[in-house]
XYZ file of C-alpha atoms in Angstrom:
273
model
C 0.000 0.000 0.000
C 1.301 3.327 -0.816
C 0.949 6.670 1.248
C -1.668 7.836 -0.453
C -3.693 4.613 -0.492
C -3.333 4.727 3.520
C -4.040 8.402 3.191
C -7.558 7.733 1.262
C -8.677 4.697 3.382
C -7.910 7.297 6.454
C -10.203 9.304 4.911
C -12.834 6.761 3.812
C -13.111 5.279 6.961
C -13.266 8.551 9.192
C -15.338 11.231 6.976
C -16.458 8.081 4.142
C -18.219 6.194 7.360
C -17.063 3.053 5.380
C -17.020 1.356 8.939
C -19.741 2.875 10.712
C -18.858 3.788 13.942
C -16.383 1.403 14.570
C -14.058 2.997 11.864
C -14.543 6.288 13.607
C -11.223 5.544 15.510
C -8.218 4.055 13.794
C -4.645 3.177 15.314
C -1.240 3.853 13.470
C 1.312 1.792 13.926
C 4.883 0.580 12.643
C 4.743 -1.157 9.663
C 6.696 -4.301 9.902
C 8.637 -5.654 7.385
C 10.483 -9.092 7.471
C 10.031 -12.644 7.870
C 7.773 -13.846 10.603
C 8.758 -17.371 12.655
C 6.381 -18.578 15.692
C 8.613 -18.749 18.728
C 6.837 -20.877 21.756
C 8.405 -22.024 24.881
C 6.833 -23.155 28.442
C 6.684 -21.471 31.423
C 6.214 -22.755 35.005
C 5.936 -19.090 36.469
C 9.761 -18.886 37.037
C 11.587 -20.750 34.322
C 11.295 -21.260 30.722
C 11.962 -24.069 28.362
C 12.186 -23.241 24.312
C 10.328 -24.900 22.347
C 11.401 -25.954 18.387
C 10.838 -23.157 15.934
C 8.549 -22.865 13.376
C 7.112 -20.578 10.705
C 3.491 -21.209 9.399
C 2.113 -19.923 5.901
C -1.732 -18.271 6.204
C -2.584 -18.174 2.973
C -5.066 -20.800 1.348
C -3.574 -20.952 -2.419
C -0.061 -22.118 -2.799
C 2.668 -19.312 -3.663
C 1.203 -17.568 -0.686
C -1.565 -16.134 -2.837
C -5.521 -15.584 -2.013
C -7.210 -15.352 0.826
C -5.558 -15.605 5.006
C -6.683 -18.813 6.502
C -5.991 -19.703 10.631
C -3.002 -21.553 8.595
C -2.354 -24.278 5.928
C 0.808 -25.210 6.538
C 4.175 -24.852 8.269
C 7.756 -26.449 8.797
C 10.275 -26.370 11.459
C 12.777 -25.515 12.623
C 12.595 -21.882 11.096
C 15.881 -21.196 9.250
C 15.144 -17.154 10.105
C 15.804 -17.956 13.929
C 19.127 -18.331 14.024
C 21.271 -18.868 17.051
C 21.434 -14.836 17.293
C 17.830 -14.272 16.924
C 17.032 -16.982 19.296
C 19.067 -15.056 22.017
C 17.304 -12.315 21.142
C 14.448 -13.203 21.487
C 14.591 -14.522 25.139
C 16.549 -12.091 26.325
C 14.194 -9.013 24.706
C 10.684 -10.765 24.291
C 10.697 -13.923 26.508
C 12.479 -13.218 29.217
C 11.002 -9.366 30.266
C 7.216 -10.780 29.865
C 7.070 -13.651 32.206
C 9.193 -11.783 34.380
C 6.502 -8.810 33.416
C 3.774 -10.998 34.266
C 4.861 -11.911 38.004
C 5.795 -8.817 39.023
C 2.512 -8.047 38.435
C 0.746 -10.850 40.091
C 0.081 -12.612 37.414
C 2.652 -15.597 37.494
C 2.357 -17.464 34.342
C 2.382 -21.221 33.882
C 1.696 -23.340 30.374
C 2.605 -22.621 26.877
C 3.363 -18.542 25.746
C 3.533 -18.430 21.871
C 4.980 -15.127 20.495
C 4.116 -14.601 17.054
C 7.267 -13.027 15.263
C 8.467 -10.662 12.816
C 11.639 -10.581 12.055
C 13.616 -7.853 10.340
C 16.542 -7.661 8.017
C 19.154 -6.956 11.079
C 17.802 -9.980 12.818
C 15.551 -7.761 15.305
C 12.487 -9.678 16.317
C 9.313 -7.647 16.793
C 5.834 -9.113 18.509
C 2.915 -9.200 16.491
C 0.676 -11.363 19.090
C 0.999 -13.614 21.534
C -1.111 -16.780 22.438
C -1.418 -18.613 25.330
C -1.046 -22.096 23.321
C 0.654 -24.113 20.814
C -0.239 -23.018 17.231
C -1.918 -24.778 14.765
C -0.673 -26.453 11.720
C 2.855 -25.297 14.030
C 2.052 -27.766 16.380
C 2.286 -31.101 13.647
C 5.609 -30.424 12.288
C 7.125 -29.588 16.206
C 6.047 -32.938 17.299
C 6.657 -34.374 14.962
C 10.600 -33.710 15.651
C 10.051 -34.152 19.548
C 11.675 -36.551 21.437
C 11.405 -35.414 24.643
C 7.946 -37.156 26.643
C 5.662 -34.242 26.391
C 3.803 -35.061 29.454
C 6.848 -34.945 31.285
C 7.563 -31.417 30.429
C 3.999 -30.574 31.169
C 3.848 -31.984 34.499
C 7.497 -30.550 35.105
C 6.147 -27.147 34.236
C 2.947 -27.904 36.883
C 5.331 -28.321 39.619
C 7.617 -25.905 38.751
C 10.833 -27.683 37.861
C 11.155 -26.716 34.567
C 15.047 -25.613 34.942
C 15.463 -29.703 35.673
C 14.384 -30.871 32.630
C 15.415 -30.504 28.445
C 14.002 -30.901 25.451
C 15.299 -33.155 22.754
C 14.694 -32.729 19.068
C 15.240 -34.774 16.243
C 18.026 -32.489 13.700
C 15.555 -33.198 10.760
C 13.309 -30.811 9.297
C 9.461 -31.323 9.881
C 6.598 -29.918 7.622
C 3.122 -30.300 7.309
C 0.974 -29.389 4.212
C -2.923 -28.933 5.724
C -6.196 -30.204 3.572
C -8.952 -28.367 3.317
C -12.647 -28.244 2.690
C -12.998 -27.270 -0.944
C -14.641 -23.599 -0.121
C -12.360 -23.082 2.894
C -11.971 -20.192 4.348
C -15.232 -19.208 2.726
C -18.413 -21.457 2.868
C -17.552 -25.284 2.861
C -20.083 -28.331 3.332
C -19.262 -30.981 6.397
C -20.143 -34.507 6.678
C -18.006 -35.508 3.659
C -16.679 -39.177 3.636
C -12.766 -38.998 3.281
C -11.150 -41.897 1.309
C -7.482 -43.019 1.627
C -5.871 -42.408 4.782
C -3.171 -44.349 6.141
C -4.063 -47.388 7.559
C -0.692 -48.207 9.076
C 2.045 -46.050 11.034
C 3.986 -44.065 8.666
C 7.624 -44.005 8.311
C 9.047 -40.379 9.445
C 5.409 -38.889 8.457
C 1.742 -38.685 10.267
C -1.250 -37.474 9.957
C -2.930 -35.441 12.266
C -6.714 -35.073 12.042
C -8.418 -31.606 12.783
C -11.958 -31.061 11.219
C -12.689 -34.980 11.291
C -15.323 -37.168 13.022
C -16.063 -40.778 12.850
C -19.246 -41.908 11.933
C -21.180 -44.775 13.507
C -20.126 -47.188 10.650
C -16.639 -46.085 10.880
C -16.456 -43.987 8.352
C -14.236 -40.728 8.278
C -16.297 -37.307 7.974
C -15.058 -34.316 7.622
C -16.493 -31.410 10.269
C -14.627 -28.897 9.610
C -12.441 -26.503 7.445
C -9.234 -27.378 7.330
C -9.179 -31.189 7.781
C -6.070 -32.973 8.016
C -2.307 -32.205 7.915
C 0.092 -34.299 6.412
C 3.255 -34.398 7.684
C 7.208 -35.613 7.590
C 10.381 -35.460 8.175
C 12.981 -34.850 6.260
C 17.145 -34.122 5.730
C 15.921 -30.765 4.592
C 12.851 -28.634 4.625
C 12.606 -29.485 0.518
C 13.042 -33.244 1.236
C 10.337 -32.852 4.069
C 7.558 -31.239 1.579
C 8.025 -33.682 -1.099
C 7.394 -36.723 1.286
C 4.584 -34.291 3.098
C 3.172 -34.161 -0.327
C 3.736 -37.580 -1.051
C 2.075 -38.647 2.063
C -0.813 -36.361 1.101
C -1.315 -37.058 -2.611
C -3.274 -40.827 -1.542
C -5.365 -38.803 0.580
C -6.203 -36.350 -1.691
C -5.876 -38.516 -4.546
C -8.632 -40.711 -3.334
C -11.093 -37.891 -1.280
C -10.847 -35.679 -4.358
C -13.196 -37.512 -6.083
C -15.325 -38.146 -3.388
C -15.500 -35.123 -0.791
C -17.020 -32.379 -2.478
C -18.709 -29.776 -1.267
C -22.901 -29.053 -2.039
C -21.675 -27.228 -4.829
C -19.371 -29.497 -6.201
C -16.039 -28.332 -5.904
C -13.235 -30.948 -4.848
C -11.445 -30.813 -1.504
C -8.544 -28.205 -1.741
C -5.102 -29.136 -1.241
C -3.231 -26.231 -0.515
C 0.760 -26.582 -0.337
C 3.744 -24.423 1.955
C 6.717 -23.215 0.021
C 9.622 -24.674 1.578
């Protein structure tokens, strides 16, 4: 957007009343520009334990074209974290808020995900945070655990976090999310899904989401974005192409079966690795 786009929406929303009265206030802020990574790590109100890294990919059509989406796919680690940005990080972002948080009586246990942006200089800027793992982040990150979650968690409950580590495989992880053909608009539920894995996968899963099992034992889908298909890999290229490969019988198969009321084929929408 240029400044005198900005300038004319300014003026569309407060004299145009394009908003009603909820445009009748706007906020200015810095505009960030970078790459952003999602950076999560648990807390048990005194110490913190990093999570993997990850970066995620909102939009629904692949090139990171059309509409946002709540996220169709994502890899980790992220290669824009480095080892400098990841000291950064705690020591600017992590560090200050749960220390933030207690001095203010509000000691913090459980999962604190700060949504990233990160600049050319390696400066990392907060654009939200979450009290939660994030989803499709969440697939690839454990998939490259090998640390007993529920250890951690119940470390983190009694507040012995600084006895414990967390052990990842070195391999990259990525997970390509199906969705509802329609999604993020209008999409139908209740559609039978056709060629999922009936056996463990080698170095891949997949995670259901917007699935259900019907009383024959059928697989529905309830929901928008459906599945994620995911796998590790030597690199996050090798990753994608067995995430796709791993995907392709599942779409293959429910392509030509879960459609929406008006017809259109489930959508398969890919991550650029």
């Amino acid at each position: 957007m240029t400044l005198e786009e900005a300038e004319a929406a300014v003026q569309d929303m407060l004299a145009g009343n394009a908003f009603g009265d909820a445009g009748h206030r706007i906020v200015i802020e810095e505009f960030l520009d970078g790459e952003e990574a999602s950076f999560i790590v648990m807390v048990d109100g005194e110490h913190v334990l990093p999570m993997a890294t990850s970066q995620d990919h909102k939009r629904v059509g692949n090139g990171d074209t059309g509409p946002n989406t709540g996220g169709m796919g994502a890899y980790s680690p992220a290669p824009v974290v480095t080892d400098e940005v990841h000291q950064r990080t705690m020591e600017r972002i992590i560090w200050p808020t749960v220390k933030g948080m207690a001095a203010e009586g509000n000691t913090y246990t459980g999962f604190l995900y700060a949504g990233l942006m990160i600049d050319k200089q390696g400066n990392p800027k907060v654009i939200e945070f979450n009290c939660r793992f994030g989803d499709p982040e969440t697939q690839p990150i454990m998939l490259r655990m090998k640390s007993d979650l529920v250890d951690l968690c119940l470390a983190a409950c009694d507040g012995k976090l600084d006895e414990k580590t967390s052990e990842w495989d070195e391999r990259a992880s990525l997970g390509v999310v199906i969705a509802a053909g329609g999604y993020p608009g209008s999409y139908s539920t209740g559609d039978e899904i056709h060629g999922l894995p009936l056996e463990e996968v080698a170095d891949g899963k997949v995670f259901h989401a917007g699935t259900k099992l019907a009383d024959d034992d059928r697989v529905l889908t309830s929901g928008g974005r459906v599945l994620c298909a995911t796998a590790l890999g030597h690199t996050v290229a090798e990753a994608q192409k067995r995430a796709y490969a791993l995907m392709t019988d599942i779409a293959g198969t429910a392509a030509s079966a879960v459609t929406t009321s008006a017809g259109a084929p489930l959508s398969v929408s890919k991550t650029n690795g």
